[in-house]
CSV table of C-alpha atoms in Angstrom, one decimal:
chain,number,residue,atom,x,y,z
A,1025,UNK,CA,-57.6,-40.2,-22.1
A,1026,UNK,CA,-59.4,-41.4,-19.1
A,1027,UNK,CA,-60.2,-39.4,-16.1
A,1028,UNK,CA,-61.6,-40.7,-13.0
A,1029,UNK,CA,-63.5,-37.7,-10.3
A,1030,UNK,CA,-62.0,-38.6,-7.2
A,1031,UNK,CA,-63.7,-35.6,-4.8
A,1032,UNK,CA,-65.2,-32.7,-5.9
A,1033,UNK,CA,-65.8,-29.9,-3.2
A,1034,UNK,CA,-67.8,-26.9,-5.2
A,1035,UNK,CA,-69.3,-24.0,-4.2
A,1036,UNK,CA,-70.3,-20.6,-6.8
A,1037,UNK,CA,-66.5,-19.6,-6.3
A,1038,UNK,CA,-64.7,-22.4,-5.3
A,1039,UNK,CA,-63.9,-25.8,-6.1
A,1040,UNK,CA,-61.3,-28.8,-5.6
A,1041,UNK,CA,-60.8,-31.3,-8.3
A,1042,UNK,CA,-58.6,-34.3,-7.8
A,1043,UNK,CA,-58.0,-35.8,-11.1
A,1044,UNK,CA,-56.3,-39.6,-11.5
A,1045,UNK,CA,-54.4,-40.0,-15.0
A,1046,UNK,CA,-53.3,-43.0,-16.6
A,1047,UNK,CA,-51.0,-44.3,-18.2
A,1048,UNK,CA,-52.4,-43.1,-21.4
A,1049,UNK,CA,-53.1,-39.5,-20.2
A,1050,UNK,CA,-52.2,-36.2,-21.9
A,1051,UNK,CA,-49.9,-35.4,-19.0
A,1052,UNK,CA,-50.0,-33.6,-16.2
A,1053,UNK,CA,-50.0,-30.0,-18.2
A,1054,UNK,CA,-53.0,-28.3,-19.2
A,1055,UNK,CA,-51.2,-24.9,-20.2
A,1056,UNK,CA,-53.1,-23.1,-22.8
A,1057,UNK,CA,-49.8,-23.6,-25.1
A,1058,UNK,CA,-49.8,-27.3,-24.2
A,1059,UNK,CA,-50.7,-29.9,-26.7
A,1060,UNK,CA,-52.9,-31.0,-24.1
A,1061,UNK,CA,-54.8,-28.3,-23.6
A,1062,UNK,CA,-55.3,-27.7,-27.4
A,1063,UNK,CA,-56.2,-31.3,-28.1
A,1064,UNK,CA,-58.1,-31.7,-25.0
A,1065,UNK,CA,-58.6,-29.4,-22.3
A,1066,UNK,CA,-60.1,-26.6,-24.1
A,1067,UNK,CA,-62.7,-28.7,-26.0
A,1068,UNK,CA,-66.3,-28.9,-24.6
A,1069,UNK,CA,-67.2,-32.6,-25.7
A,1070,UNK,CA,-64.0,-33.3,-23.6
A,1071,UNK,CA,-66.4,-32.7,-20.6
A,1072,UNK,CA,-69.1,-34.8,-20.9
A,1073,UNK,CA,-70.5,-36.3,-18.3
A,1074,UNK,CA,-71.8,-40.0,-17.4
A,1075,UNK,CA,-73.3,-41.6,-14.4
A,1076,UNK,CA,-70.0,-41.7,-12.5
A,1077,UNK,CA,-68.8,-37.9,-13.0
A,1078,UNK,CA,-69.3,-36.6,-9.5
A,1079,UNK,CA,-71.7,-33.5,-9.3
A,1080,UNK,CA,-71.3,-30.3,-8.6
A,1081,UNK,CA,-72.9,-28.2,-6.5
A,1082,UNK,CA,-74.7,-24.9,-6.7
A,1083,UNK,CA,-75.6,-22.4,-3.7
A,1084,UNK,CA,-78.3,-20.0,-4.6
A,1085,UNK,CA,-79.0,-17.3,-2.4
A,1086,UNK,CA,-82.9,-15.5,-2.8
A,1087,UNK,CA,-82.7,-11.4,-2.9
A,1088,UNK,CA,-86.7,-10.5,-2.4
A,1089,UNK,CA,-87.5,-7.2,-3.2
A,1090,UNK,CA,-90.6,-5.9,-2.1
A,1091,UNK,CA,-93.2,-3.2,-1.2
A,1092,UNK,CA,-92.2,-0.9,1.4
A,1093,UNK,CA,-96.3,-1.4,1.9
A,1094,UNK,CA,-96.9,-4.6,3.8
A,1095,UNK,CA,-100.1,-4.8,2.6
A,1096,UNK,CA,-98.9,-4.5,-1.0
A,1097,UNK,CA,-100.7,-7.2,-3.5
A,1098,UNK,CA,-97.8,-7.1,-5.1
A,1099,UNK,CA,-95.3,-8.6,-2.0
A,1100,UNK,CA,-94.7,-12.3,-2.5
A,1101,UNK,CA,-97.1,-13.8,0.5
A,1102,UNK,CA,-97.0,-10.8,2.2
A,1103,UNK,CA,-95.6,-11.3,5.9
A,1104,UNK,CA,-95.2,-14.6,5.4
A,1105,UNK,CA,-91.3,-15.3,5.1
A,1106,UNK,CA,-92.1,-18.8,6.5
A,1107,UNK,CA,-94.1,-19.7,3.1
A,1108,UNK,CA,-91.4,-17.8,0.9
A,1109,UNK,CA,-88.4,-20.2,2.2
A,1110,UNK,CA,-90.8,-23.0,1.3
A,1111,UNK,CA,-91.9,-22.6,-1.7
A,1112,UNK,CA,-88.4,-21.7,-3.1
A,1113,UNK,CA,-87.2,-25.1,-1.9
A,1114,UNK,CA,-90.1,-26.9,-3.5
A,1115,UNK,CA,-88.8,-24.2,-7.0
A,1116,UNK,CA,-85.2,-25.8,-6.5
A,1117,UNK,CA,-86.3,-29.2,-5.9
A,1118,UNK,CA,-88.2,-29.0,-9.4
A,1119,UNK,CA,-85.1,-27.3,-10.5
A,1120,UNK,CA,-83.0,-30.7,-9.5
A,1121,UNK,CA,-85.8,-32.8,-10.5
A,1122,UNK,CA,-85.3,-32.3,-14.0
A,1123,UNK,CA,-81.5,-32.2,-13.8
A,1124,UNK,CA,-81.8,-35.0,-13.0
A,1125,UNK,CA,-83.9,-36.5,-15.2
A,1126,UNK,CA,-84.0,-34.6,-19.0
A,1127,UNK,CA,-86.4,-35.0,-21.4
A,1128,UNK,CA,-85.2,-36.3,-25.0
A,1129,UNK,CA,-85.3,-34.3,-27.4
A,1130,UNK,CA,-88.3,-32.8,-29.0
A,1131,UNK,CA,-85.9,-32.4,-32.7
A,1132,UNK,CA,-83.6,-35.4,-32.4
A,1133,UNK,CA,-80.0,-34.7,-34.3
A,1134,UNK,CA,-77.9,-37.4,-32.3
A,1135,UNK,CA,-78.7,-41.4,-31.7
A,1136,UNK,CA,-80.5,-41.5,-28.2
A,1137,UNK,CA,-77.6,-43.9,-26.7
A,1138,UNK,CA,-75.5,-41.2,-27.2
A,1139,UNK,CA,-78.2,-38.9,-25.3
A,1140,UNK,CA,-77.6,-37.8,-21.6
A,1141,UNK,CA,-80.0,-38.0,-18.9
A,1142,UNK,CA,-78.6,-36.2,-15.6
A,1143,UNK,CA,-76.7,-33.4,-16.4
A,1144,UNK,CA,-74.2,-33.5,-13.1
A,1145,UNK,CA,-75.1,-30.7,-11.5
A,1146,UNK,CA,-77.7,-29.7,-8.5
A,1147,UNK,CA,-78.9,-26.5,-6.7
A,1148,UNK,CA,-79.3,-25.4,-2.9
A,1149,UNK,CA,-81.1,-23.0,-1.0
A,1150,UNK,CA,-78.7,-21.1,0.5
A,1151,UNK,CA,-79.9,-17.8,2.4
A,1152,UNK,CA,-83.3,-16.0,1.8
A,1153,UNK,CA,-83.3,-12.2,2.0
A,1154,UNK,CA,-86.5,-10.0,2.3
A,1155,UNK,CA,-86.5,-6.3,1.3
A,1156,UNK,CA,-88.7,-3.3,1.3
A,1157,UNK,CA,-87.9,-0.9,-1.5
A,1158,UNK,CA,-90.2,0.4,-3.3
A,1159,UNK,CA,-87.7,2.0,-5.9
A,1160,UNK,CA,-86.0,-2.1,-6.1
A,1161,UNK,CA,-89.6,-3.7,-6.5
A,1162,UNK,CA,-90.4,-2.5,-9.4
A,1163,UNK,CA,-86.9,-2.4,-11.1
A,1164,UNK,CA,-85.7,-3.8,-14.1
A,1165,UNK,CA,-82.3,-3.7,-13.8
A,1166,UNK,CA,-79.8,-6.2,-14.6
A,1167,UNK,CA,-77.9,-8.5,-11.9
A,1168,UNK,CA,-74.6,-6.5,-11.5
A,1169,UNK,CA,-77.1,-3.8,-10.7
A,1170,UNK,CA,-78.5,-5.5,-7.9
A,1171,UNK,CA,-75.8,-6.9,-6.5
A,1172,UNK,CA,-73.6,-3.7,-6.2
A,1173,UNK,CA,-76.9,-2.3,-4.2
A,1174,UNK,CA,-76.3,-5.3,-2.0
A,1175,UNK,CA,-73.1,-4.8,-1.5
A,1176,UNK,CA,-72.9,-1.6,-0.5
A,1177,UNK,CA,-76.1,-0.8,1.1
A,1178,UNK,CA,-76.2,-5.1,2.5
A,1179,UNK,CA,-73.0,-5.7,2.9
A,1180,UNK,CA,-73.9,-8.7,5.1
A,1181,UNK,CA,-76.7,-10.4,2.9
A,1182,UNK,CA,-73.8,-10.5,0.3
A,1183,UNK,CA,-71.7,-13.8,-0.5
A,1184,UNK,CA,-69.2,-14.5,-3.3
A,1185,UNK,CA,-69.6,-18.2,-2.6
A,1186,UNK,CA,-72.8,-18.6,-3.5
A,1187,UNK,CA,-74.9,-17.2,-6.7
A,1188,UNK,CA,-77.4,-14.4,-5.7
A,1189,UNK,CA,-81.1,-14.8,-7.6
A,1190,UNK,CA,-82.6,-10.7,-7.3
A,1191,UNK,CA,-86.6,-11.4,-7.6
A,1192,UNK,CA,-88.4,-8.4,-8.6
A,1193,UNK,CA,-91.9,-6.7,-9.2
A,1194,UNK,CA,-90.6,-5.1,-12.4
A,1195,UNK,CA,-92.8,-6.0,-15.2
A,1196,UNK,CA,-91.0,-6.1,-19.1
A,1197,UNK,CA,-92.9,-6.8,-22.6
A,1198,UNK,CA,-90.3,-8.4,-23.7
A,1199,UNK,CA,-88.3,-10.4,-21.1
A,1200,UNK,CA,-88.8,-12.9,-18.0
A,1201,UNK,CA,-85.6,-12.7,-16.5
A,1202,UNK,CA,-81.7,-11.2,-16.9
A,1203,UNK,CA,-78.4,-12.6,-16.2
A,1204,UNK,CA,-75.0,-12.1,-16.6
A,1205,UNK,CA,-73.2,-14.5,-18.3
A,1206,UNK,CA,-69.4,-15.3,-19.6
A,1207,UNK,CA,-67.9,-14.8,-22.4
A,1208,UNK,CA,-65.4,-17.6,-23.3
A,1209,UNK,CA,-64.5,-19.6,-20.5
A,1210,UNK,CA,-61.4,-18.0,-19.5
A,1211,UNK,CA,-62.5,-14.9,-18.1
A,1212,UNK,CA,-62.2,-15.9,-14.3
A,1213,UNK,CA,-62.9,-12.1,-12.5
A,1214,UNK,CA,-67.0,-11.4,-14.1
A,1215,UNK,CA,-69.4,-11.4,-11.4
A,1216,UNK,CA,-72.8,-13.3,-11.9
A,1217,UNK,CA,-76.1,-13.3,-11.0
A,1218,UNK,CA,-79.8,-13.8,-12.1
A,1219,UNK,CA,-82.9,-11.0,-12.1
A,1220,UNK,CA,-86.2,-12.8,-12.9
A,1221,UNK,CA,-88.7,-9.9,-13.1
A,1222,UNK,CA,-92.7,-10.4,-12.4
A,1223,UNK,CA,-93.9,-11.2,-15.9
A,1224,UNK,CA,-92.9,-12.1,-19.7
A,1225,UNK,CA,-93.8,-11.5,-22.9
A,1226,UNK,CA,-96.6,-14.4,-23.4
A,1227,UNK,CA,-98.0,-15.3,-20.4
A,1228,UNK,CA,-98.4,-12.1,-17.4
A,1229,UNK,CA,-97.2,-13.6,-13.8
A,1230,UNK,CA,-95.9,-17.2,-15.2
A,1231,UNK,CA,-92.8,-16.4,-13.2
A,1232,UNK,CA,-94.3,-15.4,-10.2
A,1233,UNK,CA,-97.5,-17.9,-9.6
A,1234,UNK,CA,-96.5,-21.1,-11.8
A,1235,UNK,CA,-93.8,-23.3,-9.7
A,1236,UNK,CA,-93.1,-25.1,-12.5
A,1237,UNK,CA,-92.3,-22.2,-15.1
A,1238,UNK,CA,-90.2,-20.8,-11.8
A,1239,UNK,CA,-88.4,-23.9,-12.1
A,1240,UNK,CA,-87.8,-23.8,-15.6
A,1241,UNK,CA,-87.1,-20.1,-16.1
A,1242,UNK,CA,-84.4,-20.0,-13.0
A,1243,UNK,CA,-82.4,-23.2,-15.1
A,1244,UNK,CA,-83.1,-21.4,-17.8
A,1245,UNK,CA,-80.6,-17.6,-16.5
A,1246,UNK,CA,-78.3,-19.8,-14.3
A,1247,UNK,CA,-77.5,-21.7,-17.0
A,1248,UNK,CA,-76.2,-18.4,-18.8
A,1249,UNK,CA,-74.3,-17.9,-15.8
A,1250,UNK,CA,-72.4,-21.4,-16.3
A,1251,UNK,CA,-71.8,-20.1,-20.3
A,1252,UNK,CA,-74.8,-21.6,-22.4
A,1253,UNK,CA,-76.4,-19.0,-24.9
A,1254,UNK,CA,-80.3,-19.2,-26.3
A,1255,UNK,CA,-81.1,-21.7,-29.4
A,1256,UNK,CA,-83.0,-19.0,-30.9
A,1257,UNK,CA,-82.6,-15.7,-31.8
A,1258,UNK,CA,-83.1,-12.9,-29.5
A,1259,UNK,CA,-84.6,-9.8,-30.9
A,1260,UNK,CA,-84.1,-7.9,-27.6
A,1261,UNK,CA,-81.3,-8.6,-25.2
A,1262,UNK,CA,-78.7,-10.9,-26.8
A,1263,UNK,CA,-77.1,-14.1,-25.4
A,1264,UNK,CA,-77.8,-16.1,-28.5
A,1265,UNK,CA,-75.4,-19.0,-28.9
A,1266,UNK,CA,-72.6,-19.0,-31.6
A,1267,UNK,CA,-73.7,-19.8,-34.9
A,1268,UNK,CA,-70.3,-19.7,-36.2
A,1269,UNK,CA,-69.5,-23.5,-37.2
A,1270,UNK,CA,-65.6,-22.6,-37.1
A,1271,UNK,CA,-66.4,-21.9,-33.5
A,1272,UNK,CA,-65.0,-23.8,-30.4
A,1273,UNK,CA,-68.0,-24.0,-28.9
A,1274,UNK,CA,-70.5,-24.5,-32.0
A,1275,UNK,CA,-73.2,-26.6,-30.8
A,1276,UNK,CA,-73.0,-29.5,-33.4
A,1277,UNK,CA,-75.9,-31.4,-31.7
A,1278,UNK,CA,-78.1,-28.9,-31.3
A,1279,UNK,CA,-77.7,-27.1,-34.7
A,1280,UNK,CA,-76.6,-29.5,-36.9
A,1281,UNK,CA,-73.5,-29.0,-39.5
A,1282,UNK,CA,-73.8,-27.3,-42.7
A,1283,UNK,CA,-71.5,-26.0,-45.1
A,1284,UNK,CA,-68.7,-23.7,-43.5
A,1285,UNK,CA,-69.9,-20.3,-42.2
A,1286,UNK,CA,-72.9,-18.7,-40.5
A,1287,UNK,CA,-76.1,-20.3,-39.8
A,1288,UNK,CA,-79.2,-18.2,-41.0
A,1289,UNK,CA,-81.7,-17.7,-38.3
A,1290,UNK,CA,-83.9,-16.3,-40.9
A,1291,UNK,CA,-84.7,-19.8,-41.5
A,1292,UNK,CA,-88.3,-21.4,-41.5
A,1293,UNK,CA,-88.0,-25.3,-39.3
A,1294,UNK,CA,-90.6,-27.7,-40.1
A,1295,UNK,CA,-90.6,-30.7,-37.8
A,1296,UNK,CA,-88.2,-33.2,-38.0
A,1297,UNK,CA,-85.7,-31.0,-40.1
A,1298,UNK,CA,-84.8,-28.3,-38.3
A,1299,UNK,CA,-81.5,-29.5,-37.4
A,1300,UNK,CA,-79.9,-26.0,-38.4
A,1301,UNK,CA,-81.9,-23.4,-37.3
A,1302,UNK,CA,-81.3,-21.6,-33.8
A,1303,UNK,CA,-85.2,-22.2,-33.7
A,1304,UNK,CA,-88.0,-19.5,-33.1
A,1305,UNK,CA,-88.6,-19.3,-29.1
A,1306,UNK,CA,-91.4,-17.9,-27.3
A,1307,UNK,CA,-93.0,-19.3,-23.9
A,1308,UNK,CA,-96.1,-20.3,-25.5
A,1309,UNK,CA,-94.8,-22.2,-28.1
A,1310,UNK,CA,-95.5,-26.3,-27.6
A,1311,UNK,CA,-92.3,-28.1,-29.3
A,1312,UNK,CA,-94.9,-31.2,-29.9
A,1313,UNK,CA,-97.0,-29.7,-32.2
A,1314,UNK,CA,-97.3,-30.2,-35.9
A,1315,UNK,CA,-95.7,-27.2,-37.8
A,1316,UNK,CA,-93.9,-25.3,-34.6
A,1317,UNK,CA,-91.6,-23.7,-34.7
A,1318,UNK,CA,-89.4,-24.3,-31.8
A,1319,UNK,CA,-87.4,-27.2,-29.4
A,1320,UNK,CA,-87.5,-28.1,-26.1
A,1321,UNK,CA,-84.0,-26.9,-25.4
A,1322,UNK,CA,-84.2,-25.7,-21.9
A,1323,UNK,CA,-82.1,-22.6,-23.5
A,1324,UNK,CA,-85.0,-22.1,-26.4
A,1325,UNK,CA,-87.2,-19.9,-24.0
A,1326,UNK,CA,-90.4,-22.3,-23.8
A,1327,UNK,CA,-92.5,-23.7,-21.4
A,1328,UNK,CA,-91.7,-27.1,-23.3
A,1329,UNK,CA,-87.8,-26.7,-22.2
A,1330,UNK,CA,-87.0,-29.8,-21.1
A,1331,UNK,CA,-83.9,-30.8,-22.8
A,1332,UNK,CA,-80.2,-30.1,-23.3
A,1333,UNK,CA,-77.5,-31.9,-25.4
A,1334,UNK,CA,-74.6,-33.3,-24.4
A,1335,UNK,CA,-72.3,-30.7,-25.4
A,1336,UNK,CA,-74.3,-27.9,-23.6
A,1337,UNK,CA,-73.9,-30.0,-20.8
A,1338,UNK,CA,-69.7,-30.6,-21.5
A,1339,UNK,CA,-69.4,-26.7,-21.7
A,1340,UNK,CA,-70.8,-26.2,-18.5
A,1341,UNK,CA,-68.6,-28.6,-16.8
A,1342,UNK,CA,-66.0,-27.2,-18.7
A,1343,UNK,CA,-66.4,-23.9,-17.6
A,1344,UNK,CA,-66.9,-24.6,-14.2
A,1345,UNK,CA,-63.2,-26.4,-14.0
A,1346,UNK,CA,-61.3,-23.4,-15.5
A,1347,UNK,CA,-62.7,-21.0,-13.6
A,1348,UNK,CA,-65.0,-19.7,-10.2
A,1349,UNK,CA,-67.7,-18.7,-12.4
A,1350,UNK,CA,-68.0,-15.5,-10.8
């Protein structure tokens, strides 16, 4: 089957896809009973882009929450709202940059022609929101926390078009960031959202003061949002991938295949061979490095993560055809 983008208008919640079909087309039908939709529709690598897929668009809107002290060390350039909008342009620029323009991979499974450089899909500033609360600066909470705060305490700052970023002081051990994210592709009614809190578990304030780990941490949650899960294993948290080979959505060239069943992630990877293990990820770990213990995968939680296969990159165009992705 060949499908040709004519126009694609997309925002968080909406979009408008004109597809042209051949002569050789599955039909016009993509009901889930359809025999198009089971041989075709449904299927991730059915999405996969190439240099003529038109992209799609992303609105993110900044939530700052801040001191209710202006002289607070803690506020993002304090009283500067001028040098906030800034910088978080230069973030999403980075942001684009590199979706643009991946990086192969660090633990190659497939043959690099078969490797995808720009991924389809961009970001935009959209509005920029400044608060003072102290009891909201220094929260942990998830998204759909924030954004139900927004909503009814904000009801003007809030927009279903667009995907809401909540940037907090909250400091966790153990996490950089939250977001809620789908699961299947189906489900057409969950909200969405990032929080990306003030420091991780490896390096204190690499969200906060390091543009580039900004960067790479935000692709990192909105990419939950559009249905990708981690290539490692989480200890705290969740939103691992599947590691079910049977699965729909098994990630064949990011795990490798092995005989029928679970994949272990109580595995030890060695360079080179460790096609089937969800991988080890921590920030500090350096995918380039003799012995690590960890990929560049942009969903493997390092500062390396540069990378994502062509399959990630199907589901997320997948998922943002079936549904608003919010």
């Amino acid at each position: 089957m060949k499908i040709s983008f004519i126009k694609v208008v997309f925002t968080f919640a909406s979009f408008l896809i004109l597809i042209h079909l051949n002569s050789e087309s599955y039909g016009q039908s993509c009901e889930e009973q359809s025999s198009a939709y089971q041989s075709f529709y449904k299927h991730q690598g059915s999405y996969i882009p190439d240099n003529t897929t038109a992209i799609k668009t992303i609105i993110l809107d900044f939530h700052i929450w801040q001191s209710e002290n202006p002289d607070s060390l803690d506020n993002w350039d304090p009283n500067n709202n001028v040098n906030h909008y800034d910088r978080l342009v230069e973030i999403v620029h980075k942001m684009n940059d590199r979706c643009e323009k991946l990086n192969p991979p660090s633990d190659p499974i497939l043959n690099p022609n078969d490797e995808i450089d720009d991924i389809r899909i961009r970001f935009e500033v959209g509005e920029f929101y400044d608060y003072q609360n102290n009891q909201r600066n220094v929260s942990t909470s998830g998204p759909i926390n924030f954004i139900n705060h927004v909503k009814f305490y904000h009801p003007n700052n809030y927009n279903r078009h667009h995907l809401p970023i909540h940037i907090t002081n909250g400091v966790s051990s153990t996490i950089a960031g939250l977001a809620a994210t789908h699961v299947g592709f189906k489900d057409l009614s969950k909200e969405l959202g990032v929080t990306t809190l003030k420091s991780g578990t490896d390096d204190p304030l690499i969200i906060m003061h390091y543009d580039d780990g900004f960067a790479k941490h935000l692709l990192h949650e909105v990419f939950h949002n559009i249905g990708l899960g981690h290539t490692y294993k989480t200890e705290i948290g969740g939103g691992d991938d599947t590691r079910t080979i049977s699965d729909l959505d098994f990630l064949t060239d990011v795990f490798g295949t092995v005989s029928p069943g679970l994949i272990e992630f109580n595995c030890s990877p060695v360079p080179n061979n460790n096609h089937v293990c969800p991988h080890d990820g921590f920030w500090g770990c350096v995918s380039d490095t003799l012995g690590n213990s960890c990929t560049n995968n942009i969903l493997g939680g390092t500062k390396s993560g540069s990378y994502l296969s062509p399959l990630q990159i199907g589901r997320m165009h997948r998922n943002m055809s079936f549904q608003s992705i919010r």
